[in-house]
Coordinates of C-alpha atoms in Angstrom, one line a residue:
M1 CA 129.4 95.5 101.5
M2 CA 132.1 96.0 104.1
K3 CA 129.6 95.3 106.9
N4 CA 128.6 92.0 105.3
M5 CA 132.2 91.0 104.9
L6 CA 132.9 91.7 108.5
E7 CA 129.9 89.6 109.6
E8 CA 131.1 86.7 107.4
M9 CA 134.6 87.0 108.9
H10 CA 133.1 87.0 112.4
A11 CA 131.0 83.9 111.6
A12 CA 134.0 82.1 110.2
I13 CA 136.1 82.9 113.3
A14 CA 133.2 81.8 115.6
M15 CA 133.4 78.3 114.0
L16 CA 137.0 77.8 115.2
S17 CA 137.5 75.7 118.3
P18 CA 140.7 75.8 120.4
V19 CA 140.2 72.3 121.9
R20 CA 139.7 69.1 120.0
P21 CA 139.4 65.4 121.1
V22 CA 142.3 63.1 120.1
G23 CA 142.0 59.4 119.4
R24 CA 144.4 56.6 118.5
I25 CA 144.5 54.3 115.4
T26 CA 143.6 50.7 116.3
R27 CA 143.3 49.1 112.9
V28 CA 144.2 49.9 109.2
A29 CA 142.4 48.2 106.4
G30 CA 142.4 49.5 102.8
G31 CA 141.3 53.1 102.7
M32 CA 139.6 52.8 106.1
V33 CA 141.2 53.2 109.5
Q34 CA 139.6 52.5 112.9
F35 CA 140.3 54.6 116.0
R36 CA 139.3 54.6 119.6
C37 CA 137.1 57.6 120.5
N38 CA 138.4 57.8 124.1
G39 CA 135.0 58.9 125.4
A40 CA 134.6 61.8 122.9
K41 CA 131.1 62.2 121.3
V42 CA 131.5 61.2 117.7
S43 CA 128.9 61.0 115.0
V44 CA 128.8 59.9 111.4
G45 CA 130.0 62.8 109.2
H46 CA 132.5 64.1 111.7
R47 CA 135.8 65.3 110.2
A48 CA 139.1 64.1 111.5
V49 CA 142.7 64.6 110.7
L50 CA 145.2 61.7 110.9
Y51 CA 148.8 62.7 111.5
V52 CA 151.5 60.5 110.0
G53 CA 154.9 62.1 110.8
Q54 CA 155.0 65.4 109.0
R55 CA 152.0 64.5 106.8
S56 CA 148.3 65.0 107.7
I57 CA 145.4 63.2 106.0
E58 CA 141.8 64.3 106.4
G59 CA 139.0 61.8 106.6
E60 CA 135.3 61.4 107.5
V61 CA 133.7 59.2 110.0
V62 CA 131.4 56.7 108.2
V63 CA 130.8 54.0 110.8
I64 CA 130.7 53.8 114.6
N65 CA 130.8 50.6 116.7
G66 CA 130.8 51.4 120.4
E67 CA 134.1 53.2 121.2
I68 CA 135.5 52.4 117.8
A69 CA 134.9 54.6 114.8
G70 CA 135.7 54.0 111.2
L71 CA 137.4 56.8 109.3
L72 CA 137.3 56.9 105.5
L73 CA 140.4 58.8 104.4
D74 CA 140.7 61.4 101.7
G75 CA 144.1 60.0 100.8
N76 CA 145.9 56.7 100.9
T77 CA 147.0 54.9 104.0
D78 CA 150.7 54.6 103.1
G79 CA 152.8 55.0 106.3
V80 CA 149.8 54.9 108.7
A81 CA 150.4 52.8 111.8
V82 CA 148.5 51.6 114.8
G83 CA 148.8 54.2 117.5
D84 CA 148.9 57.3 115.2
R85 CA 147.0 60.3 116.4
V86 CA 143.6 61.2 115.1
V87 CA 142.3 64.7 115.9
L88 CA 138.6 65.1 115.7
H89 CA 136.9 68.2 114.2
D90 CA 133.3 69.3 114.2
Q91 CA 130.8 68.3 111.6
R92 CA 131.4 70.1 108.3
V93 CA 129.3 73.2 108.0
F94 CA 128.2 74.6 104.7
A95 CA 127.1 78.2 104.4
P96 CA 126.5 79.5 100.8
S97 CA 126.6 83.2 100.1
G98 CA 125.7 85.5 97.2
D99 CA 129.5 86.1 96.8
W100 CA 129.8 82.6 95.6
V101 CA 128.3 83.5 92.2
G102 CA 131.1 83.5 89.6
R103 CA 133.3 81.2 91.7
V104 CA 134.5 77.6 91.6
I105 CA 134.3 75.8 95.0
D106 CA 134.8 72.3 96.3
P107 CA 132.0 70.3 98.0
D108 CA 132.9 71.9 101.4
G109 CA 132.8 75.5 100.2
N110 CA 136.5 76.0 99.8
P111 CA 137.6 78.0 96.8
L112 CA 139.3 76.2 93.9
D113 CA 140.1 79.3 91.8
G114 CA 143.0 80.6 93.8
R115 CA 141.0 83.5 95.5
T116 CA 139.8 83.8 99.0
L117 CA 136.2 83.0 99.8
L118 CA 134.3 83.5 103.1
P119 CA 131.4 81.3 104.1
G120 CA 127.9 82.9 104.3
L121 CA 126.1 83.8 107.5
K122 CA 123.5 81.0 107.4
H123 CA 124.5 77.3 107.7
V124 CA 122.4 75.0 105.4
N125 CA 121.7 71.3 105.5
R126 CA 123.4 69.6 102.6
F127 CA 120.9 66.7 102.9
A128 CA 117.8 68.8 103.5
P129 CA 114.4 67.3 102.7
P130 CA 112.4 68.6 99.7
P131 CA 109.6 71.1 100.1
P132 CA 106.3 69.6 101.3
A133 CA 104.7 67.8 98.2
H134 CA 101.2 69.2 98.9
L135 CA 102.4 72.8 99.0
R136 CA 104.6 72.8 95.9
R137 CA 103.5 74.7 92.8
P138 CA 103.0 72.9 89.5
M139 CA 105.7 73.3 86.8
G140 CA 105.8 76.7 85.3
E141 CA 106.1 78.3 81.8
R142 CA 108.2 77.0 78.9
L143 CA 111.8 78.2 78.9
E144 CA 113.8 79.4 76.0
T145 CA 116.9 77.3 75.5
G146 CA 118.5 78.5 72.3
L147 CA 118.2 74.9 71.0
A148 CA 115.5 74.2 68.5
V149 CA 114.9 70.6 69.6
F150 CA 114.2 71.7 73.2
N151 CA 112.1 74.7 72.2
T152 CA 109.8 72.5 70.2
L153 CA 109.8 68.7 70.4
L154 CA 111.2 68.3 73.9
P155 CA 110.3 71.5 75.8
I156 CA 111.8 72.3 79.2
V157 CA 109.6 74.3 81.6
R158 CA 110.4 76.1 84.8
G159 CA 110.8 73.7 87.7
Q160 CA 111.1 70.6 85.5
R161 CA 113.6 67.9 86.3
I162 CA 115.0 66.1 83.3
G163 CA 117.7 63.4 82.8
L164 CA 120.3 63.5 80.1
F165 CA 121.3 59.9 79.2
A166 CA 124.4 59.3 77.1
G167 CA 127.5 57.2 76.6
S168 CA 131.0 58.6 76.8
G169 CA 132.1 60.9 74.0
V170 CA 128.5 61.6 72.6
G171 CA 128.4 65.3 73.5
K172 CA 126.8 65.2 76.9
S173 CA 129.0 67.8 78.6
T174 CA 128.8 70.1 75.6
L175 CA 125.0 69.9 75.7
V176 CA 125.0 70.6 79.4
A177 CA 127.1 73.7 78.7
D178 CA 124.8 74.8 75.9
L179 CA 121.8 74.6 78.2
A180 CA 123.8 76.6 80.9
K181 CA 124.3 79.4 78.4
G182 CA 120.9 79.2 76.7
V183 CA 118.4 78.8 79.5
T184 CA 117.3 82.0 81.1
A185 CA 117.8 81.8 84.9
D186 CA 118.8 84.1 87.8
V187 CA 121.5 81.8 89.0
I188 CA 123.1 78.7 87.4
V189 CA 124.6 76.1 89.7
I190 CA 126.8 73.4 88.1
G191 CA 127.9 70.3 90.0
L192 CA 130.8 68.5 88.3
V193 CA 131.0 65.1 90.1
G194 CA 134.0 62.9 89.5
E195 CA 135.0 64.8 86.4
R196 CA 138.6 64.8 85.1
G197 CA 140.6 67.8 86.2
R198 CA 141.4 68.9 82.7
E199 CA 137.7 68.7 81.7
V200 CA 136.8 70.9 84.7
R201 CA 139.3 73.5 83.6
H202 CA 138.1 73.3 80.0
F203 CA 134.4 73.5 81.0
I204 CA 134.9 76.6 83.0
S205 CA 137.3 78.5 80.8
E206 CA 136.3 77.4 77.3
V207 CA 132.8 76.0 77.4
L208 CA 131.2 78.4 79.9
G209 CA 133.6 81.2 79.4
P210 CA 133.6 84.6 81.3
E211 CA 130.0 85.4 80.2
G212 CA 128.7 82.0 81.4
M213 CA 130.5 82.3 84.7
K214 CA 129.0 85.7 85.6
K215 CA 125.9 84.1 87.1
A216 CA 127.2 80.6 87.8
V217 CA 128.5 78.7 90.8
V218 CA 130.6 75.7 90.0
V219 CA 130.9 72.9 92.6
A220 CA 133.6 70.5 91.5
A221 CA 135.1 67.3 92.9
T222 CA 137.5 65.7 90.4
S223 CA 137.9 61.9 89.8
D224 CA 140.9 61.6 92.1
R225 CA 139.1 62.8 95.2
A226 CA 137.9 60.4 97.8
P227 CA 134.4 58.8 97.4
Q228 CA 132.9 60.7 100.3
I229 CA 133.9 64.0 98.7
R230 CA 132.6 63.0 95.3
R231 CA 129.3 61.9 96.8
R232 CA 129.1 65.2 98.8
C233 CA 129.6 67.2 95.6
A234 CA 126.0 66.6 94.3
S235 CA 124.5 67.3 97.7
S236 CA 126.5 70.5 98.0
A237 CA 125.5 71.7 94.5
M238 CA 121.8 71.0 95.4
A239 CA 122.2 73.0 98.7
V240 CA 123.7 76.0 96.9
A241 CA 120.7 75.8 94.5
E242 CA 118.3 75.7 97.4
Y243 CA 120.0 78.7 99.0
F244 CA 119.2 80.8 96.0
R245 CA 115.8 79.3 95.5
D246 CA 114.8 80.3 99.0
Q247 CA 115.5 83.9 98.1
G248 CA 112.8 83.6 95.4
K249 CA 115.2 83.1 92.5
H250 CA 114.9 80.8 89.5
V251 CA 117.9 78.5 89.6
L252 CA 119.1 76.3 86.8
L253 CA 120.9 73.3 88.3
L254 CA 123.1 71.1 86.2
I255 CA 124.7 67.9 87.7
D256 CA 127.2 66.0 85.7
S257 CA 126.9 63.2 86.4
V258 CA 124.5 61.2 88.6
T259 CA 126.3 58.0 87.6
R260 CA 129.5 59.1 89.3
F261 CA 127.5 60.2 92.3
C262 CA 126.1 56.6 92.5
E263 CA 129.5 55.1 92.1
A264 CA 130.9 57.2 95.0
H265 CA 127.8 56.3 97.1
R266 CA 128.6 52.6 96.4
E267 CA 132.2 53.0 97.6
V268 CA 131.2 54.7 100.8
S269 CA 128.4 52.1 101.4
A270 CA 130.9 49.3 100.9
A271 CA 133.1 50.8 103.5
Q272 CA 130.1 51.0 105.9
G273 CA 129.5 47.3 105.3
E274 CA 126.4 47.5 103.1
P275 CA 126.2 44.7 100.6
A276 CA 125.9 45.5 96.8
N277 CA 122.8 43.5 95.8
L278 CA 121.2 45.8 93.2
R279 CA 123.2 44.7 90.1
G280 CA 126.4 45.9 91.8
Y281 CA 124.9 48.8 93.8
P282 CA 123.7 48.8 97.4
A283 CA 120.0 48.9 98.0
S284 CA 120.3 52.4 99.5
T285 CA 121.3 53.8 96.1
A286 CA 117.7 54.2 94.9
A287 CA 116.8 56.2 98.0
A288 CA 119.9 58.4 97.6
V289 CA 119.0 59.2 94.0
A290 CA 115.4 59.9 94.8
G291 CA 116.4 62.0 97.8
L292 CA 118.7 64.1 95.6
C293 CA 116.3 64.6 92.7
E294 CA 113.2 65.3 94.7
R295 CA 114.8 68.4 96.2
A296 CA 114.8 70.1 92.8
G297 CA 111.7 71.3 91.1
P298 CA 109.0 73.9 91.9
G299 CA 109.1 75.7 95.2
C300 CA 106.3 76.7 97.5
G301 CA 105.1 80.0 98.9
E302 CA 107.7 82.7 98.3
M303 CA 110.3 80.3 97.1
G304 CA 111.7 80.3 93.6
D305 CA 112.1 77.2 91.5
I306 CA 114.9 74.8 90.6
T307 CA 115.0 73.6 87.0
A308 CA 117.4 70.7 87.0
V309 CA 119.2 68.7 84.4
F310 CA 120.8 65.5 85.7
S311 CA 123.2 63.7 83.3
V312 CA 123.7 60.0 83.3
L313 CA 126.7 58.2 81.9
V314 CA 125.3 55.0 80.5
A315 CA 127.9 52.2 80.0
G316 CA 127.7 50.9 76.5
S317 CA 124.6 53.1 75.9
D318 CA 122.6 50.5 77.9
M319 CA 119.5 52.4 79.0
E320 CA 118.4 49.6 81.3
E321 CA 121.5 49.8 83.5
P322 CA 120.7 50.4 87.2
V323 CA 121.4 54.1 87.5
A324 CA 119.5 55.0 84.3
D325 CA 116.6 52.8 85.4
M326 CA 116.4 54.4 88.8
L327 CA 116.6 58.0 87.5
R328 CA 113.9 57.7 84.8
G329 CA 111.4 56.8 87.5
V330 CA 111.8 60.0 89.5
L331 CA 112.2 62.7 86.8
D332 CA 109.9 64.7 84.6
G333 CA 111.4 63.5 81.3
H334 CA 114.5 62.0 79.8
I335 CA 116.7 63.0 76.9
T336 CA 118.6 60.2 75.1
L337 CA 121.8 61.0 73.1
D338 CA 122.6 58.4 70.5
R339 CA 126.1 57.4 69.5
E340 CA 125.2 56.6 65.9
I341 CA 123.7 60.0 65.5
A342 CA 126.9 61.6 66.9
E343 CA 129.1 59.5 64.7
R344 CA 127.4 60.9 61.6
G345 CA 128.1 64.4 62.8
R346 CA 124.7 65.6 64.0
F347 CA 124.9 67.6 67.3
P348 CA 123.2 67.6 69.7
A349 CA 122.8 63.9 69.1
V350 CA 119.3 63.7 70.6
D351 CA 117.3 60.6 69.7
V352 CA 113.9 62.3 69.7
V353 CA 112.0 59.0 69.3
R354 CA 113.5 57.6 72.5
S355 CA 113.2 60.9 74.5
V356 CA 110.3 62.2 76.5
S357 CA 109.4 65.5 78.1
R358 CA 106.6 65.1 80.6
S359 CA 105.9 68.8 80.4
L360 CA 103.8 67.9 77.3
P361 CA 101.1 68.4 76.3
A362 CA 100.6 71.3 78.9
A363 CA 103.7 73.1 77.7
A364 CA 102.4 73.6 74.2
S365 CA 99.2 74.9 72.5
D366 CA 96.9 72.5 70.6
K367 CA 98.4 73.5 67.2
E368 CA 102.0 73.1 68.5
N369 CA 101.1 69.7 70.0
A370 CA 99.7 68.6 66.6
I371 CA 103.0 69.7 64.9
I372 CA 105.0 67.9 67.6
A373 CA 103.0 64.7 67.1
Q374 CA 103.4 64.8 63.3
A375 CA 107.1 65.4 63.5
R376 CA 107.6 62.6 66.0
G377 CA 105.5 60.3 63.9
L378 CA 107.7 61.0 60.8
L379 CA 110.9 60.5 62.8
A380 CA 109.6 57.2 64.3
T381 CA 108.5 55.9 60.9
Y382 CA 111.9 56.6 59.4
A383 CA 113.7 55.0 62.3
K384 CA 111.7 51.8 61.9
S385 CA 112.3 51.6 58.1
E386 CA 115.8 53.1 57.9
L387 CA 117.6 49.8 57.5
M388 CA 115.3 48.8 54.5
V389 CA 115.7 52.3 52.9
Q390 CA 119.5 52.4 53.3
S391 CA 120.0 48.9 52.1
G392 CA 117.8 49.4 49.0
L393 CA 115.2 46.9 50.0
Y394 CA 112.4 49.5 50.1
E395 CA 110.7 50.4 46.8
A396 CA 109.4 54.0 46.7
G397 CA 105.6 54.1 46.6
S398 CA 105.1 51.0 48.6
D399 CA 104.0 52.8 51.7
P400 CA 102.9 56.5 51.8
K401 CA 104.0 57.0 55.4
I402 CA 107.5 55.7 54.7
D403 CA 107.7 57.9 51.5
A404 CA 106.7 61.0 53.5
A405 CA 109.3 60.2 56.2
V406 CA 112.0 59.7 53.7
R407 CA 111.2 62.9 51.9
C408 CA 111.4 65.1 55.0
H409 CA 114.2 63.2 56.9
D410 CA 117.0 65.5 55.8
A411 CA 115.0 68.6 56.6
L412 CA 114.1 67.3 60.0
D413 CA 117.7 66.2 60.7
A414 CA 118.9 69.6 59.8
F415 CA 116.3 71.2 62.0
L416 CA 117.4 69.3 65.0
T417 CA 120.9 70.9 64.8
L418 CA 119.5 74.5 64.9
Q419 CA 121.0 76.5 67.7
D420 CA 120.2 80.2 67.9
Q421 CA 118.3 82.8 69.9
R422 CA 115.4 83.4 67.5
G423 CA 113.0 81.8 70.0
T424 CA 110.3 79.2 70.2
L425 CA 107.9 80.7 67.7
A426 CA 110.6 81.0 65.0
H427 CA 111.7 77.4 65.7
F428 CA 108.1 76.1 65.3
A429 CA 108.0 77.9 62.0
K430 CA 111.1 76.1 60.9
L431 CA 109.7 72.8 62.1
R432 CA 106.6 73.3 60.0
Q433 CA 108.7 74.0 57.0
A434 CA 110.7 70.8 57.6
I435 CA 107.5 68.8 57.9
A436 CA 106.0 70.4 54.8
S437 CA 108.7 68.8 52.7
S438 CA 107.1 65.4 53.3
A439 CA 104.2 66.4 51.1
M440 CA 106.4 67.1 48.1
R441 CA 106.3 64.7 45.2
P442 CA 109.6 62.7 44.7
D443 CA 110.2 64.5 41.4
T444 CA 109.6 68.0 42.9
P445 CA 112.8 70.1 42.5

């Protein structure tokens, strides 16, 4: 343990440089400043510190035009003047370590929990390519989640990538935390992108709690941080997950939310001069989303797997908005949370009819698939006829399918709220009981 710590300290000291190039500000515009490089070699992603009197502001180089580089600041430009000094630093290095488990860090690996934290011995690429497609394993076995709806109707398997689509206040973050506590994994990596500071604290201390944090690494960038930091949060969380995956471990990755990652990407792209022509987003957004999601999933060779849940905050519950549309095309399933279901008090507010797990039918046996198909059919039939039934326009006995759906609706609705550790087999038994109520006569007590 002591030897490893000394090696990490030596690596951290080796990254320090006594000499740094200095540039001068030539232009200030919004949150972007331009400076002359003065012959120094500068590349996109370089860090720099701008000195304004006694105040220092960090930033990141996002655009280069000859001898002029554009610096997107982590803070505001109040007091910045032409001629102010800009001190260049090296590219940010990111070196995860096993000591990061149980800790809360920012996207650059700095601790946010008030305790010291050393970088690991191996630098990783936060924008690494995914494993070769032809060498990756297929998705693995079904995972226990502790939630009946995911153990039966919408199974999650090892190495699967699913999207969690929801509007604000529908229980998205709570469901993410339930999955973090319920899914069995060696390490859990949670990326909180653009989340409110109070919510980050609540998620760590109240939702996850000490037990949940024992095998978790939380990477957080709150909503007040600069867009380049918020965008980097998702990539850093993915890099931490890849670090543990490469050790042969099964990693559960939870990113909340991809929408805020895309919004941060849009802000950085706008500063770089890229037009927003994809319904308010730059054309590079789709490639950024695909590049992030493809890195999760099954590994190859001696690698482990990354089972990933990407949440999407859909404005006005519009499932056709750009981010939701882009994400559905690159994932292995999508879970839709419905506001009307949440408002009547059923949590998790999963709309089973509009949700899909592409692990089926392989993730279930023939008998289980038959039960799933029957349950989904009953739920779909009730959803189509609900308005008629609730308004009294439907007369019992007119349609046997609707009659069956109405009889078992309350039992199925109650089943979808089940949350316990009894396991998949017990949950399928409960689902069969709920479906069996559809065969009861209307006058059966």
